[in-house]
CSV table of C-alpha atoms in Angstrom, one decimal:
chain,number,residue,atom,x,y,z
A,9,VAL,CA,43.6,-28.9,-4.2
A,10,ASP,CA,44.8,-31.8,-6.4
A,11,CYS,CA,41.8,-32.8,-8.5
A,12,HIS,CA,43.9,-35.0,-10.7
A,13,ALA,CA,43.9,-37.8,-8.2
A,14,HIS,CA,41.3,-40.3,-9.1
A,15,GLY,CA,39.1,-39.9,-6.1
A,16,MET,CA,39.1,-36.1,-6.1
A,17,ALA,CA,38.5,-36.1,-9.9
A,18,LEU,CA,35.3,-38.1,-9.4
A,19,LEU,CA,34.3,-35.8,-6.6
A,20,CYS,CA,34.8,-32.8,-8.8
A,21,MET,CA,32.9,-34.3,-11.6
A,22,THR,CA,30.0,-35.1,-9.3
A,23,ALA,CA,30.0,-31.6,-7.9
A,24,ALA,CA,30.0,-30.1,-11.4
A,25,PHE,CA,27.0,-32.1,-12.5
A,26,ALA,CA,25.1,-31.2,-9.3
A,27,LEU,CA,25.9,-27.5,-9.9
A,28,SER,CA,24.5,-27.8,-13.4
A,29,THR,CA,21.1,-29.3,-12.5
A,30,PRO,CA,17.8,-27.3,-12.7
A,31,ALA,CA,17.2,-28.0,-9.0
A,32,TYR,CA,20.5,-26.4,-8.1
A,33,ALA,CA,19.8,-23.4,-10.3
A,34,ALA,CA,16.3,-23.0,-8.7
A,35,ARG,CA,17.9,-23.2,-5.3
A,36,VAL,CA,20.5,-20.5,-6.2
A,37,GLY,CA,17.7,-18.3,-7.5
A,38,SER,CA,15.7,-18.9,-4.3
A,39,LEU,CA,18.7,-18.0,-2.2
A,40,ALA,CA,19.4,-14.8,-4.3
A,41,ARG,CA,15.8,-13.7,-3.8
A,42,ALA,CA,15.9,-14.3,-0.1
A,43,SER,CA,19.2,-12.4,0.1
A,44,ALA,CA,17.7,-9.5,-1.8
A,45,LEU,CA,14.7,-9.4,0.5
A,46,ARG,CA,17.0,-9.3,3.5
A,47,ALA,CA,19.0,-6.6,2.0
A,48,THR,CA,15.8,-4.6,1.3
A,49,ALA,CA,14.7,-5.2,4.9
A,50,VAL,CA,18.0,-3.8,6.2
A,51,ARG,CA,17.6,-0.7,3.8
A,52,MET,CA,14.0,-0.2,5.1
A,53,MET,CA,15.1,-0.4,8.8
A,54,ALA,CA,17.4,2.6,8.1
A,55,ILE,CA,14.5,4.7,6.8
A,56,ALA,CA,12.9,6.4,9.7
A,57,ALA,CA,9.8,8.5,10.0
A,58,LYS,CA,10.1,11.8,11.8
A,59,PRO,CA,7.3,14.1,12.9
A,60,GLU,CA,8.0,17.9,12.4
A,61,GLY,CA,6.0,20.7,13.8
A,62,THR,CA,2.9,20.8,15.9
A,63,PRO,CA,-0.1,18.5,15.1
A,64,GLY,CA,-3.1,20.4,14.1
A,65,THR,CA,-1.1,23.1,12.3
A,66,GLU,CA,-0.3,23.6,8.6
A,67,GLU,CA,3.4,23.1,9.4
A,68,PHE,CA,3.0,19.7,10.8
A,69,LYS,CA,4.3,16.8,8.7
A,70,VAL,CA,6.0,13.5,8.9
A,71,THR,CA,9.2,13.2,6.9
A,72,PHE,CA,11.3,10.1,6.0
A,73,ALA,CA,15.1,9.8,6.0
A,74,ASP,CA,18.0,7.4,6.0
A,75,GLY,CA,20.4,9.2,8.3
A,76,ALA,CA,20.9,12.7,6.7
A,77,ASP,CA,19.4,11.6,3.3
A,78,ALA,CA,15.7,12.5,2.7
A,79,LYS,CA,13.6,9.6,1.5
A,80,SER,CA,10.2,9.1,0.0
A,81,PRO,CA,7.6,6.8,1.6
A,82,TRP,CA,6.1,6.4,-1.9
A,83,HIS,CA,9.2,5.9,-3.9
A,84,ASP,CA,11.9,4.5,-1.5
A,85,ILE,CA,9.9,1.8,0.3
A,86,PRO,CA,9.5,-1.4,-1.7
A,87,LEU,CA,6.0,-2.6,-2.4
A,88,GLU,CA,6.7,-6.3,-1.6
A,89,ALA,CA,7.8,-7.5,1.8
A,90,GLY,CA,8.4,-11.2,1.1
A,91,ASP,CA,6.2,-14.2,1.7
A,92,GLY,CA,3.3,-12.8,-0.3
A,93,LEU,CA,3.1,-9.6,2.1
A,94,TYR,CA,3.1,-5.9,1.3
A,95,ASN,CA,4.7,-2.9,2.9
A,96,PHE,CA,1.9,-0.6,4.2
A,97,VAL,CA,2.6,3.1,4.9
A,98,ASN,CA,0.2,4.2,7.6
A,99,GLU,CA,-1.1,7.8,7.2
A,100,ILE,CA,-4.0,7.8,9.6
A,101,PRO,CA,-4.0,5.8,12.9
A,102,LYS,CA,-7.3,4.3,13.8
A,103,TYR,CA,-9.6,6.3,16.2
A,104,THR,CA,-8.3,9.6,14.9
A,105,THR,CA,-9.9,12.3,12.8
A,106,ALA,CA,-7.1,14.4,11.1
A,107,LYS,CA,-7.1,13.7,7.2
A,108,MET,CA,-3.4,12.9,6.7
A,109,GLU,CA,-2.0,11.7,3.4
A,110,VAL,CA,1.3,11.3,1.4
A,111,ASP,CA,1.8,14.5,-0.4
A,112,THR,CA,2.5,13.2,-3.9
A,113,LYS,CA,3.3,16.6,-5.3
A,114,ALA,CA,5.9,17.7,-2.7
A,115,PRO,CA,9.6,16.9,-2.7
A,116,HIS,CA,10.2,13.5,-1.0
A,117,ASN,CA,6.4,13.1,-0.4
A,118,PRO,CA,6.0,13.8,3.4
A,119,ILE,CA,2.8,12.9,5.1
A,120,VAL,CA,0.8,16.1,5.6
A,121,GLN,CA,-2.8,17.1,6.6
A,122,ASP,CA,-5.0,17.6,3.6
A,123,GLU,CA,-6.5,21.1,3.2
A,124,LYS,CA,-9.7,22.4,1.6
A,125,LYS,CA,-10.3,26.0,1.0
A,126,GLY,CA,-7.4,26.9,3.2
A,127,LYS,CA,-8.6,24.9,6.2
A,128,LEU,CA,-7.2,21.7,7.5
A,129,ARG,CA,-9.3,18.7,6.8
A,130,TYR,CA,-10.8,16.4,9.6
A,131,TYR,CA,-13.2,13.5,9.4
A,132,HIS,CA,-16.5,14.3,11.1
A,133,GLY,CA,-16.1,11.2,13.2
A,134,CYS,CA,-13.1,9.0,13.8
A,135,ILE,CA,-12.0,6.2,11.4
A,136,PHE,CA,-12.1,2.8,13.0
A,137,TRP,CA,-9.2,1.3,11.1
A,138,ASN,CA,-5.6,2.2,10.3
A,139,TYR,CA,-5.6,3.8,6.9
A,140,GLY,CA,-2.8,4.5,4.4
A,141,CYS,CA,-1.3,3.3,1.2
A,142,LEU,CA,1.0,0.9,-0.6
A,143,PRO,CA,4.3,2.4,-1.9
A,144,GLN,CA,5.3,2.1,-5.5
A,145,THR,CA,1.6,1.9,-6.7
A,146,TRP,CA,-0.4,4.4,-8.5
A,147,GLU,CA,-3.9,4.7,-9.8
A,148,ASP,CA,-3.4,6.1,-13.3
A,149,PRO,CA,-5.9,8.8,-14.1
A,150,ASN,CA,-5.3,8.3,-17.8
A,151,VAL,CA,-6.6,4.7,-17.7
A,152,LYS,CA,-10.3,4.1,-18.0
A,153,GLY,CA,-11.8,1.3,-15.9
A,154,ASN,CA,-14.0,-1.5,-17.2
A,155,ASP,CA,-17.8,-1.7,-17.0
A,156,ASP,CA,-17.5,-3.2,-13.5
A,157,VAL,CA,-16.4,0.2,-12.3
A,158,GLY,CA,-18.5,2.3,-14.6
A,159,GLY,CA,-15.5,3.3,-16.8
A,160,ALA,CA,-14.1,5.4,-14.0
A,161,PHE,CA,-10.5,6.7,-14.2
A,162,GLY,CA,-7.9,6.3,-11.5
A,163,ASP,CA,-7.6,9.0,-8.7
A,164,ASN,CA,-3.9,9.8,-9.3
A,165,ASP,CA,-2.8,8.5,-5.9
A,166,PRO,CA,-1.1,5.4,-4.5
A,167,ILE,CA,-3.6,2.7,-3.8
A,168,ASP,CA,-5.3,3.0,-0.4
A,169,VAL,CA,-5.2,0.3,2.4
A,170,VAL,CA,-7.6,-0.2,5.2
A,171,GLU,CA,-5.8,-2.3,7.9
A,172,ILE,CA,-8.3,-4.1,10.1
A,173,GLY,CA,-6.0,-5.4,12.9
A,174,SER,CA,-6.3,-4.8,16.6
A,175,LYS,CA,-3.4,-2.4,17.1
A,176,VAL,CA,-3.2,1.3,16.6
A,177,ILE,CA,-0.3,1.8,14.1
A,178,GLU,CA,1.6,5.1,14.4
A,179,MET,CA,1.5,7.7,11.6
A,180,GLY,CA,4.4,7.1,9.3
A,181,ALA,CA,5.0,3.5,10.4
A,182,VAL,CA,5.8,0.9,7.8
A,183,THR,CA,4.0,-2.5,8.5
A,184,LYS,CA,4.0,-5.8,6.7
A,185,VAL,CA,0.4,-6.6,5.8
A,186,LYS,CA,-1.6,-9.5,4.2
A,187,ALA,CA,-4.0,-8.4,1.5
A,188,LEU,CA,-7.3,-10.0,2.0
A,189,GLY,CA,-9.7,-8.2,-0.4
A,190,VAL,CA,-10.5,-5.0,-2.1
A,191,LEU,CA,-13.4,-2.6,-2.7
A,192,SER,CA,-13.8,-0.6,-5.9
A,193,MET,CA,-15.0,2.7,-4.5
A,194,ILE,CA,-16.1,5.4,-6.9
A,195,ASP,CA,-15.3,8.8,-5.4
A,196,ASP,CA,-16.5,11.9,-7.3
A,197,GLY,CA,-16.5,9.9,-10.5
A,198,GLU,CA,-12.9,8.5,-9.8
A,199,LEU,CA,-11.8,5.0,-9.2
A,200,ASP,CA,-10.3,4.7,-5.6
A,201,TRP,CA,-9.5,1.2,-4.7
A,202,LYS,CA,-9.6,0.3,-1.0
A,203,VAL,CA,-7.4,-2.8,-0.2
A,204,ILE,CA,-8.6,-4.5,3.0
A,205,ALA,CA,-5.6,-6.0,4.8
A,206,ILE,CA,-4.3,-7.1,8.1
A,207,ALA,CA,-0.9,-6.6,9.8
A,208,ALA,CA,1.1,-9.8,9.5
A,209,ASP,CA,1.8,-9.9,13.1
A,210,ASP,CA,-1.8,-9.4,14.2
A,211,PRO,CA,-3.2,-12.3,16.3
A,212,MET,CA,-6.0,-12.8,13.7
A,213,ALA,CA,-3.6,-12.7,10.7
A,214,LYS,CA,-3.1,-16.5,10.6
A,215,GLU,CA,-6.9,-17.0,10.5
A,216,LEU,CA,-7.5,-14.6,7.7
A,217,ASN,CA,-6.5,-15.4,4.1
A,218,ASP,CA,-9.4,-14.2,2.0
A,219,ILE,CA,-12.3,-11.8,2.3
A,220,ALA,CA,-14.6,-14.7,3.1
A,221,ASP,CA,-12.6,-15.4,6.2
A,222,VAL,CA,-13.1,-11.8,7.2
A,223,GLU,CA,-16.8,-12.1,6.7
A,224,ALA,CA,-17.0,-15.3,8.8
A,225,LYS,CA,-14.5,-14.4,11.6
A,226,MET,CA,-14.9,-10.6,11.9
A,227,PRO,CA,-18.6,-10.2,10.9
A,228,GLY,CA,-19.5,-6.6,10.2
A,229,VAL,CA,-16.1,-5.4,9.3
A,230,VAL,CA,-16.4,-5.4,5.5
A,231,SER,CA,-19.9,-3.8,5.6
A,232,GLY,CA,-18.6,-1.3,8.1
A,233,ILE,CA,-15.8,-0.2,5.9
A,234,ARG,CA,-18.1,0.1,2.9
A,235,GLU,CA,-20.6,2.2,4.7
A,236,TRP,CA,-18.1,4.4,6.5
A,237,PHE,CA,-16.5,5.3,3.1
A,238,ARG,CA,-20.0,5.6,1.5
A,239,TRP,CA,-21.2,8.3,4.0
A,240,TYR,CA,-18.1,10.1,5.3
A,241,LYS,CA,-18.3,13.0,3.0
A,242,THR,CA,-22.0,13.8,3.4
A,243,PRO,CA,-21.6,16.1,6.4
A,244,ASP,CA,-19.9,18.4,3.8
A,245,ASP,CA,-23.0,18.3,1.6
A,246,LYS,CA,-21.2,15.9,-0.7
A,247,PRO,CA,-23.1,13.0,-2.4
A,248,LEU,CA,-22.7,9.4,-1.2
A,249,ASN,CA,-19.8,7.5,-2.7
A,250,GLY,CA,-20.5,4.5,-4.8
A,251,PHE,CA,-18.9,1.1,-5.3
A,252,GLY,CA,-18.3,-1.0,-8.4
A,253,HIS,CA,-18.6,-4.7,-8.9
A,254,GLY,CA,-22.1,-4.6,-7.5
A,255,GLU,CA,-20.7,-3.3,-4.3
A,256,LYS,CA,-19.1,-6.6,-3.6
A,257,ALA,CA,-15.8,-6.9,-1.8
A,258,LEU,CA,-13.4,-8.8,-4.1
A,259,GLY,CA,-11.2,-11.5,-2.7
A,260,ALA,CA,-7.5,-11.8,-2.0
A,261,LYS,CA,-6.7,-13.0,-5.6
A,262,GLU,CA,-8.4,-10.0,-7.1
A,263,ALA,CA,-6.8,-7.6,-4.6
A,264,LYS,CA,-3.3,-8.9,-5.5
A,265,GLU,CA,-4.2,-8.4,-9.2
A,266,VAL,CA,-5.3,-4.8,-8.6
A,267,ILE,CA,-2.1,-4.2,-6.6
A,268,GLU,CA,0.0,-5.6,-9.4
A,269,GLU,CA,-1.9,-3.5,-11.9
A,270,THR,CA,-1.3,-0.3,-10.0
A,271,HIS,CA,2.3,-1.3,-9.5
A,272,GLY,CA,2.6,-1.5,-13.3
A,273,PHE,CA,1.1,2.0,-13.7
A,274,TYR,CA,3.6,3.2,-11.1
A,275,LYS,CA,6.6,1.7,-13.0
A,276,LYS,CA,5.4,3.5,-16.2
A,277,LEU,CA,5.1,6.7,-14.3
A,278,LEU,CA,8.7,6.3,-13.0
A,279,ASP,CA,10.3,5.5,-16.3
A,280,GLY,CA,8.6,8.4,-18.1
A,281,THR,CA,6.2,6.3,-20.2
A,282,THR,CA,3.3,8.2,-18.5
A,283,ASP,CA,3.5,11.9,-18.0
A,284,LYS,CA,4.0,12.7,-14.3
A,285,GLY,CA,2.1,16.0,-14.4
A,286,LYS,CA,2.6,17.8,-11.1
A,287,LEU,CA,3.6,14.6,-9.1
A,288,TRP,CA,7.1,14.6,-7.5
A,289,ILE,CA,9.3,11.9,-9.0
A,290,PRO,CA,13.0,11.4,-7.8
């Protein structure tokens, strides 16, 4: 292209100026982030959950892989899903009783049924919500909480999510969710955050943006979650679980702050700043 001609020279100068503006730089940054999110979505689509063994046996588990390459639902699935949403790994479908969880100590962290004293664990009644965790988060057992949670330390697990949508989500499914609030449960002296969220494609998702919306449009859900988790261990002669922050469910802003904090703890775990102990880290 001959940019030495007067008209083309002017055009090139104008283009160069436009490309140097902060607005253009911001636009490029925005496009780059969008491209990265699309690339992440493509990679995630390649990670598939696969049940192995017979449910109700010690051999049953849900593994994750990208083709022939084993993947971890904790480490290989990104926390953020774009547009302020998060990727939720479902461990326990609603209306079921088997106590399933990501095995943080096993290679590639499959979902397995928890055991106690050599026996598979079951809830004494079904759970009424989809229940799982957020990848790339970790409640650091070395970090002492503030007075709002009685100084409790983290429970050494990814942060839990209670998904309140209308659909039953399959075990191992990865779903985009909107964080609406969070409860600071204290379980056996450990801080065990419960993020309250809803699937982004749920019919109610557009109407719910904060915990106050849940209280107004789905009355009884927040108190139901609180009481279910308060009482669920008592049939095993365990004490009631407690809650920090005066038992209040904190809002979406605070939930996102807690998620970001636990993501920070996770990054320190991954880079070796925090000792991993018996946890499996790739």
